[in-house]
Coordinates of C-alpha atoms and ligand atoms in Angstrom, one line a residue:
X73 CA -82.5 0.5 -23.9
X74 CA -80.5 3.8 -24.6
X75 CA -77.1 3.5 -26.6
X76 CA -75.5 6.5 -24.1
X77 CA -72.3 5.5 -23.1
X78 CA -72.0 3.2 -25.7
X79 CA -68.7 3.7 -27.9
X80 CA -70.8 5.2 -30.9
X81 CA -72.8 7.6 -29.2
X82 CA -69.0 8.9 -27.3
X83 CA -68.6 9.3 -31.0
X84 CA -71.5 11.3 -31.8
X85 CA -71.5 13.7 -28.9
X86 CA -67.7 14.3 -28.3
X87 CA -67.3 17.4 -30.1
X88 CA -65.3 16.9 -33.9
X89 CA -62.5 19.1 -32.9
X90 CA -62.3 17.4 -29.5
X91 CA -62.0 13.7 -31.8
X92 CA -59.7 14.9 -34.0
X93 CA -57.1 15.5 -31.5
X94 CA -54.3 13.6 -30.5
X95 CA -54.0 12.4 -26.5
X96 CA -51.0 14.3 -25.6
X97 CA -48.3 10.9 -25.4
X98 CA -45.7 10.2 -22.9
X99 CA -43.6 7.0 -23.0
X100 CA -43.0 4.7 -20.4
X101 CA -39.6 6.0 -19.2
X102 CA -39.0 3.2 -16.2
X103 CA -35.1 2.5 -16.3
X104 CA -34.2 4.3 -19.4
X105 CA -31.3 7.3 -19.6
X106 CA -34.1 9.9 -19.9
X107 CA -33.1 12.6 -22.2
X108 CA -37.0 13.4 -23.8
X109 CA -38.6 15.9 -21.7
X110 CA -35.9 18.6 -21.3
X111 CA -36.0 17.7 -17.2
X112 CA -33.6 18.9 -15.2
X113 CA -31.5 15.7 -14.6
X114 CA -29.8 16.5 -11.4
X115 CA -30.9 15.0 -7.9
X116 CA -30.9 17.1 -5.2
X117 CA -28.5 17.6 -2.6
X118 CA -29.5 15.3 0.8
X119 CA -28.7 18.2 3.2
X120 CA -31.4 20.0 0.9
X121 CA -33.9 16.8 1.2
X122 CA -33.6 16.4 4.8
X123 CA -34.5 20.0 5.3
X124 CA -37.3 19.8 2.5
X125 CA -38.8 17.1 4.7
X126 CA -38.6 18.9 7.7
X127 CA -41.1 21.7 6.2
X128 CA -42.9 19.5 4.8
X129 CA -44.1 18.0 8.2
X130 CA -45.8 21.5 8.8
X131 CA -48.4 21.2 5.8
X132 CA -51.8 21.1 6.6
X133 CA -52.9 18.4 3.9
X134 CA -56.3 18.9 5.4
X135 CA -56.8 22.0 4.4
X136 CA -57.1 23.7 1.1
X137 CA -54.4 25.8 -0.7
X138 CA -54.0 29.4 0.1
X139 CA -55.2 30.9 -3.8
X140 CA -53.7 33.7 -3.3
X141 CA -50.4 32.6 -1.8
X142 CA -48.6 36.3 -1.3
X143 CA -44.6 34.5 0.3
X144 CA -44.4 32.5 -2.7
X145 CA -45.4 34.9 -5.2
X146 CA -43.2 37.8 -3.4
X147 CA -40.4 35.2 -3.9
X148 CA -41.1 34.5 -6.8
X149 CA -41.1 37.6 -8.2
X150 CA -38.1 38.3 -6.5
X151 CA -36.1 35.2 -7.9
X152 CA -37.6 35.6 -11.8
X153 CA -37.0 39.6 -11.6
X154 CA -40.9 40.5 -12.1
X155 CA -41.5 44.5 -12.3
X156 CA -43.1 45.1 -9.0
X157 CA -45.9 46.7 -10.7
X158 CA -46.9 43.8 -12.3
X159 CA -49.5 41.1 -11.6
X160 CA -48.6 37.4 -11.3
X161 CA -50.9 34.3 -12.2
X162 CA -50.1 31.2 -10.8
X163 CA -50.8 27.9 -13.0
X164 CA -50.3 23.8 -12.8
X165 CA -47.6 24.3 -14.6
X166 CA -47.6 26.8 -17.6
X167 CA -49.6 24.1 -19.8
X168 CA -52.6 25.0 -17.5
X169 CA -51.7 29.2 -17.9
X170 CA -52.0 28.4 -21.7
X171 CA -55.3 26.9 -21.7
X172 CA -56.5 29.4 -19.6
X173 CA -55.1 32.1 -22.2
X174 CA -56.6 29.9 -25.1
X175 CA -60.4 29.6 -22.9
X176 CA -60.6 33.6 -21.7
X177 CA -59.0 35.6 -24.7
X178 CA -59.9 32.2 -27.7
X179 CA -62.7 30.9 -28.1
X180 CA -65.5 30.1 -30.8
X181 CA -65.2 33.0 -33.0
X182 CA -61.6 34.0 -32.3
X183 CA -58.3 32.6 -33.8
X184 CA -54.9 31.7 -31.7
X185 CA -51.6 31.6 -33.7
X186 CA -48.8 30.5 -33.3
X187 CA -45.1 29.7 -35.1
X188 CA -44.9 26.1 -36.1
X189 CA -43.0 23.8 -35.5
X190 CA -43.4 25.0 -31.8
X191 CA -44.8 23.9 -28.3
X192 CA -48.0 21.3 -29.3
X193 CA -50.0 22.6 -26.4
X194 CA -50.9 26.1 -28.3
X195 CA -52.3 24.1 -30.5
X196 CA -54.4 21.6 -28.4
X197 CA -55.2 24.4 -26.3
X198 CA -56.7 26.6 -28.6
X199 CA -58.5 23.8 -30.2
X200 CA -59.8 22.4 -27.0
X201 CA -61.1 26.3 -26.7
X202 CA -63.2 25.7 -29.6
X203 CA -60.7 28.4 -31.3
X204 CA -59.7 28.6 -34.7
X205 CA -56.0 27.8 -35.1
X206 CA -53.7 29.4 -37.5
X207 CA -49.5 27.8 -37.7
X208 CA -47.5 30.5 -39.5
X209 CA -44.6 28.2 -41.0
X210 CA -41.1 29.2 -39.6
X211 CA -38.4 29.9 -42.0
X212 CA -36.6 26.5 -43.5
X213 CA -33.7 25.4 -42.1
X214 CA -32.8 28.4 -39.8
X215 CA -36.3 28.2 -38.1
X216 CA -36.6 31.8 -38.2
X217 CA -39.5 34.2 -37.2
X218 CA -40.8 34.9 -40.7
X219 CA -41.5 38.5 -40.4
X220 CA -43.3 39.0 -43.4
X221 CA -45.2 36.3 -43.1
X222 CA -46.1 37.1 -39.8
X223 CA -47.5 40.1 -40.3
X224 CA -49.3 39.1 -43.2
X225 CA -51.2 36.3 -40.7
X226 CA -51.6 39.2 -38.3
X227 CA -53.2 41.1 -41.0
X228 CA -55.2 38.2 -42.6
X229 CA -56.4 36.4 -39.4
X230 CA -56.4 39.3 -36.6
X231 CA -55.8 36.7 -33.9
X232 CA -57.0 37.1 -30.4
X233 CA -53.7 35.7 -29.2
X234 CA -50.0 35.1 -30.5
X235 CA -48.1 32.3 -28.6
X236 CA -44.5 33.3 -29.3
X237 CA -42.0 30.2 -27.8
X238 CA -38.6 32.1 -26.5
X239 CA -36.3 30.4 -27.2
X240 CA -38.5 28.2 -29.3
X241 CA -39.2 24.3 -28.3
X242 CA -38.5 21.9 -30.5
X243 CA -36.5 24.4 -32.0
X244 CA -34.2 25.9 -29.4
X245 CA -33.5 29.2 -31.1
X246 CA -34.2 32.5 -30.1
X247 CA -36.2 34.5 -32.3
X248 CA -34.9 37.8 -33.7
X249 CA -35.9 40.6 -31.3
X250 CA -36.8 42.4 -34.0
X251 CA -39.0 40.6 -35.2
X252 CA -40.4 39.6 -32.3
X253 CA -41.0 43.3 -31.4
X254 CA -42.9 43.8 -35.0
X255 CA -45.0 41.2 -34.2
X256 CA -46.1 42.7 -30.8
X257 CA -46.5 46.3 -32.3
X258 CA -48.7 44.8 -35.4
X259 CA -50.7 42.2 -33.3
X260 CA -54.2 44.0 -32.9
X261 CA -55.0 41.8 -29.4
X262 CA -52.8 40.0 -27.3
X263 CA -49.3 38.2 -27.4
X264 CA -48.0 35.9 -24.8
X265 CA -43.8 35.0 -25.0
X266 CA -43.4 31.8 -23.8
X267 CA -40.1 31.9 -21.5
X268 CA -40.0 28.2 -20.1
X269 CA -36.3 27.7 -21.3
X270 CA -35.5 31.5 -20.1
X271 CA -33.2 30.1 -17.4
X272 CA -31.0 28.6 -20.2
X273 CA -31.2 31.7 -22.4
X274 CA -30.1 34.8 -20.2
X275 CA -32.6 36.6 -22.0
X276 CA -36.4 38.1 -21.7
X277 CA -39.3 40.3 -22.2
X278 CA -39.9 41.2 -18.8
X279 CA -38.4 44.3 -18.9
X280 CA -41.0 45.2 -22.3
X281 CA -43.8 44.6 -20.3
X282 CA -44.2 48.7 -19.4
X283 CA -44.1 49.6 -23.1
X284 CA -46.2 46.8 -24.4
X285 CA -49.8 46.7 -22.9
X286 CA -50.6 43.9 -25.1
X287 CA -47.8 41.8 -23.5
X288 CA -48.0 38.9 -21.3
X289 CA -44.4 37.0 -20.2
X290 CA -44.9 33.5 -19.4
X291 CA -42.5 30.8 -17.2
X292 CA -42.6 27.8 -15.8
X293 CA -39.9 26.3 -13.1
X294 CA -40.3 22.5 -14.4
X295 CA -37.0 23.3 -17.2
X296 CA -35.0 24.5 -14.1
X297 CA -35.2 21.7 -11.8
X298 CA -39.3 21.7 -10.1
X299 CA -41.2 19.6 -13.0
X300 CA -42.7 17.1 -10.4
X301 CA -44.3 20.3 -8.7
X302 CA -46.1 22.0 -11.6
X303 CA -46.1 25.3 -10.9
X304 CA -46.0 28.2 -14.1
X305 CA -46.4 31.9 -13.9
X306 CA -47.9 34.2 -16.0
X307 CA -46.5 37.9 -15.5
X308 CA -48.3 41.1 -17.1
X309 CA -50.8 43.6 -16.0
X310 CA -53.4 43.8 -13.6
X311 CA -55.9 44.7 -17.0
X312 CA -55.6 41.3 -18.7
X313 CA -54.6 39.1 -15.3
X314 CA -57.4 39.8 -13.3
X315 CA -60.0 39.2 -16.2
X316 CA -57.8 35.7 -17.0
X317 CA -58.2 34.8 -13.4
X318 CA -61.4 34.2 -13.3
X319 CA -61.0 31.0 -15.1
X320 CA -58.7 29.5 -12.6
X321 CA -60.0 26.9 -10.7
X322 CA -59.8 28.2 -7.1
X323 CA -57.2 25.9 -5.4
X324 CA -55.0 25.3 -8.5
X325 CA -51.4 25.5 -6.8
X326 CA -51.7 22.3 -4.2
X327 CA -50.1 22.6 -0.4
X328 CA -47.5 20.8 -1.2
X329 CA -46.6 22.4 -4.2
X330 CA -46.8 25.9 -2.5
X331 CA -44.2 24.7 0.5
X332 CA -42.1 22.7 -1.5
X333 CA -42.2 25.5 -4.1
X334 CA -41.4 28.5 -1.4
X335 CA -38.6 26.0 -0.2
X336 CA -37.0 25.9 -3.7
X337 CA -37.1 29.3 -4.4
X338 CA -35.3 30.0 -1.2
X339 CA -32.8 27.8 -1.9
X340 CA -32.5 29.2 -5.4
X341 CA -28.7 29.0 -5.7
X342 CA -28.6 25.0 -6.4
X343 CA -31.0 25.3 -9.0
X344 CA -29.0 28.4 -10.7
X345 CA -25.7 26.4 -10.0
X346 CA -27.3 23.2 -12.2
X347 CA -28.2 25.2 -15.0
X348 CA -25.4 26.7 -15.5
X349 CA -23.8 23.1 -15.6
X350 CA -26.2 22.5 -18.5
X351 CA -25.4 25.4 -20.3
X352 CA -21.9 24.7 -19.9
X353 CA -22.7 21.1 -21.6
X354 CA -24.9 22.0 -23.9
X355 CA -22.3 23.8 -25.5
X356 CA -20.0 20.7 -25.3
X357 CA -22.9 18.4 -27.0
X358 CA -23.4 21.1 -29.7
X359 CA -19.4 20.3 -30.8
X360 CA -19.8 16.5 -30.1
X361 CA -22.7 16.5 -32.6
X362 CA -21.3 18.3 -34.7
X363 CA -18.5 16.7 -35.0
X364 CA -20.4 13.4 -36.1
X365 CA -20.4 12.9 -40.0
X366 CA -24.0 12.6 -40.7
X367 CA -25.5 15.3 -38.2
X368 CA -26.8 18.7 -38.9
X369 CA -27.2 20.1 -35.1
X370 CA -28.7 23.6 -34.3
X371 CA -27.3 26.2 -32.1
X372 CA -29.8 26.2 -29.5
X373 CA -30.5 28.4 -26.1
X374 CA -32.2 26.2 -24.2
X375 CA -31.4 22.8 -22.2
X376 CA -31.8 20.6 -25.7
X377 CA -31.0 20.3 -29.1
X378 CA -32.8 19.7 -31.9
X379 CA -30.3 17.7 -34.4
X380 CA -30.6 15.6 -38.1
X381 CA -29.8 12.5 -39.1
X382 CA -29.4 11.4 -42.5
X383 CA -32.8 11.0 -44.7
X384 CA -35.0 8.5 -43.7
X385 CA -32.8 7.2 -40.8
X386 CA -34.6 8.9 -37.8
X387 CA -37.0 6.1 -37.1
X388 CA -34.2 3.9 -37.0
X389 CA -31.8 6.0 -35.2
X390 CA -34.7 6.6 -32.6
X391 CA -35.0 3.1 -32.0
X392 CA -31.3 2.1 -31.6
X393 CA -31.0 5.2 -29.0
X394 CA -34.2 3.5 -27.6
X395 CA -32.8 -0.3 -27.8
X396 CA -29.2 1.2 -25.7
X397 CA -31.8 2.4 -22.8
X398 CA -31.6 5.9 -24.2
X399 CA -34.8 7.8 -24.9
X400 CA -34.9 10.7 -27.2
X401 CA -38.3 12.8 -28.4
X402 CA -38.4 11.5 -32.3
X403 CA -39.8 14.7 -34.1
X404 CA -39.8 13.1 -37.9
X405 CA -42.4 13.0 -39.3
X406 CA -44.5 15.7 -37.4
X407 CA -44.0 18.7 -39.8
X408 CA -41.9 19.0 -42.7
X409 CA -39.4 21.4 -41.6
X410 CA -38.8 18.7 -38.8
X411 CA -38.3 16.0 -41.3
X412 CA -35.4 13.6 -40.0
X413 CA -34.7 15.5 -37.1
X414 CA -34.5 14.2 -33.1
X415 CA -34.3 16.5 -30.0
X416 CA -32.3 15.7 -27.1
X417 CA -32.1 17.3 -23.7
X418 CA -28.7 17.9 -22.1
X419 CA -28.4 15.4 -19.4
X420 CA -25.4 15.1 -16.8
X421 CA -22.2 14.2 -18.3
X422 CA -22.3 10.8 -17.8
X423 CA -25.7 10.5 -19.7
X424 CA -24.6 12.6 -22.6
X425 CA -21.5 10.2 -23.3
X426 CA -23.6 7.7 -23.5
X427 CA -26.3 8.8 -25.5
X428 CA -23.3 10.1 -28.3
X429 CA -21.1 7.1 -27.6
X430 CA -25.0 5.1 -28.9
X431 CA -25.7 7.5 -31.7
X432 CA -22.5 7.2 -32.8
X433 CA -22.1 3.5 -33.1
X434 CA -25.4 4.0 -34.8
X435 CA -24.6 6.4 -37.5
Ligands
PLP1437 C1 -42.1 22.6 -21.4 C2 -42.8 23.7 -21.9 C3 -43.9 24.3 -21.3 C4 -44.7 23.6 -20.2 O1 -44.2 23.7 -19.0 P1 -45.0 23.3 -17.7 O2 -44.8 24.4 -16.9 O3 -44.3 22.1 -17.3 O4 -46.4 23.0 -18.1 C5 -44.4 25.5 -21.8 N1 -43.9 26.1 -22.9 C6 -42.9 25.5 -23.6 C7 -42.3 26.2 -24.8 C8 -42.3 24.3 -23.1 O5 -41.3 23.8 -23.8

């Protein structure tokens, strides 16, 4: 009799990095105001559906994926303004462009660092890599990029990659350019900006990517509407792209998600119109928290806030949004700079009345 597959020999052979991480958690959402995931929360249009469907009916799910789809990546490029002499890698959604990052350029041997608090998945990633993994605390309260403290790290750890969030999740600030800029000059390898909430920010490093070699500009289109479709896009040079590529598994980017993707993009217009709805309430939600005694709420660029309740009440609060059918992404007690603080994301109106209609009743 052998013991293999037995729960204590998944326990010896999984490796301890591997066990020591958390499954990445997603609630059951079914029937719930969902305001967790910064989604998009607009439908689209049926004119746009029935067209959808009729392009749909032209996929050959028989066949595999184009991997080198050049339509959508010509639109694409064209819609996210990508510097024609640039390379493009496609991913499952930028998650998957991370751990490719975190697997070609981390690694055993190598270090990946990042701000914290900031997106989880540079961590798992680079851990998953068998990297080492260096947080470089952001500053208190105005969750600043810590200049100093950055390039000490830099110095200290020489890290293969930076992961730089802009604006930052669970944050939603924007880093100070200047900063941001020293970190890039003073990073001996690479540094990858992290532009999923760019559509919500007006702002990005695109235009850098001629003067910085060691640059890579990431997006994703799941924050502006397409998060069912997983599709992310890593922009930089042919240099480290091509080498990066190789790790891709070769049909990645699925037939559906290619047509339904292409059909977005050329449709672009509705998806620029929504966000700018959301900007337009995110600035409303900003004064509406603000205006609650109790809350500290921080101006953010992207399509949710990250707000405070009063000490030791996020649990609580959390649960009352939860027990009204609103769900909310409860960050207490996940680092001490995030110590009684929630994150929302802007939903349509109707939603966000709700949700500060509940946490008001709550407070
Ligand atoms: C949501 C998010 C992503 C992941 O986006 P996908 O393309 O859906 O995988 C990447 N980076 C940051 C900072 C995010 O908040």
């Amino acid at each position: 009799m052998t013991d293999a597959g037995t729960p204590s020999s998944a326990r010896h052979w999984v490796r301890p990095s591997v066990q020591a991480l958390n499954a990445y958690h997603v609630p059951d959402a079914g029937g719930f105001i969902k305001l967790d995931a910064m989604e998009n929360p607009y439908a689209w249009p049926d004119e746009l559906i029935d067209e959808w469907l009729r392009v749909l009916r032209s996929v050959q799910m028989n066949r595999y994926p184009d991997p080198a789809p050049g339509a959508l990546q010509g639109l694409l490029r064209e819609r996210l303004g990508v510097p024609p002499d640039m390379d493009l890698l496609l991913g499952n959604g930028s998650d998957e462009l991370i751990q490719l990052v975190a697997l070609g350029v981390g690694g055993a041997q190598r270090t990946v660092m990042a701000p914290e608090p900031g997106f989880v998945m540079y961590r798992h990633c680079a851990v998953a890599a068998g990297a080492n993994y260096v947080a470089v605390p952001l500053e208190g309260e105005s969750y600043g990029l810590p200049r100093e403290r950055m390039l000490d790290a830099l110095r200290e750890h020489r890290p293969a990659v930076v992961f730089l969030a802009f604006p930052n999740n669970p944050t939603g600030n924007l880093f100070d350019r200047a900063v941001v800029d020293a970190v890039i000059e003073a990073s001996p390898a690479l540094v990858v900006i992290d532009e999923a909430y760019a559509p919500f920010a007006g702002v990005t490093y695109l235009d850098r990517l001629h003067e910085c070699p060691n640059l890579l500009v990431m997006r994703t289109l799941s924050k502006m509407g397409l998060a069912g479709l997983r599709l992310g896009c890593l922009c930089g040079s042919r240099a480290w792209l091509a080498q990066i590529g190789k790790l891709r598994l070769p049909y990645n980017i699925n037939v559906l998600t290619q047509a339904s993707v292409a059909f977005a993009l050329r449709h672009w217009d509705v998806f620029e119109g929504q966000a700018a709805w959301i900007v337009r309430d995110r600035e409303r939600m900003l004064r509406s928290l603000r205006a609650l005694k109790g809350i500290v709420a921080y101006p953010s660029a992207a399509n949710f806030i990250l707000f405070r309740v009063p000490a030791g009440r996020a649990g609580g609060i959390f649960e009352g949004l939860r027990s009204e059918g609103i769900l909310v992404k409860k960050l207490d007690p996940e680092a001490p700079l995030l110590a009684d603080c929630l994150r929302v994301t802007v939903g349509t109106p109707r939603e966000n009345r709700c949700f500060l209609g509940a946490l008001a009743r709550l407070l």
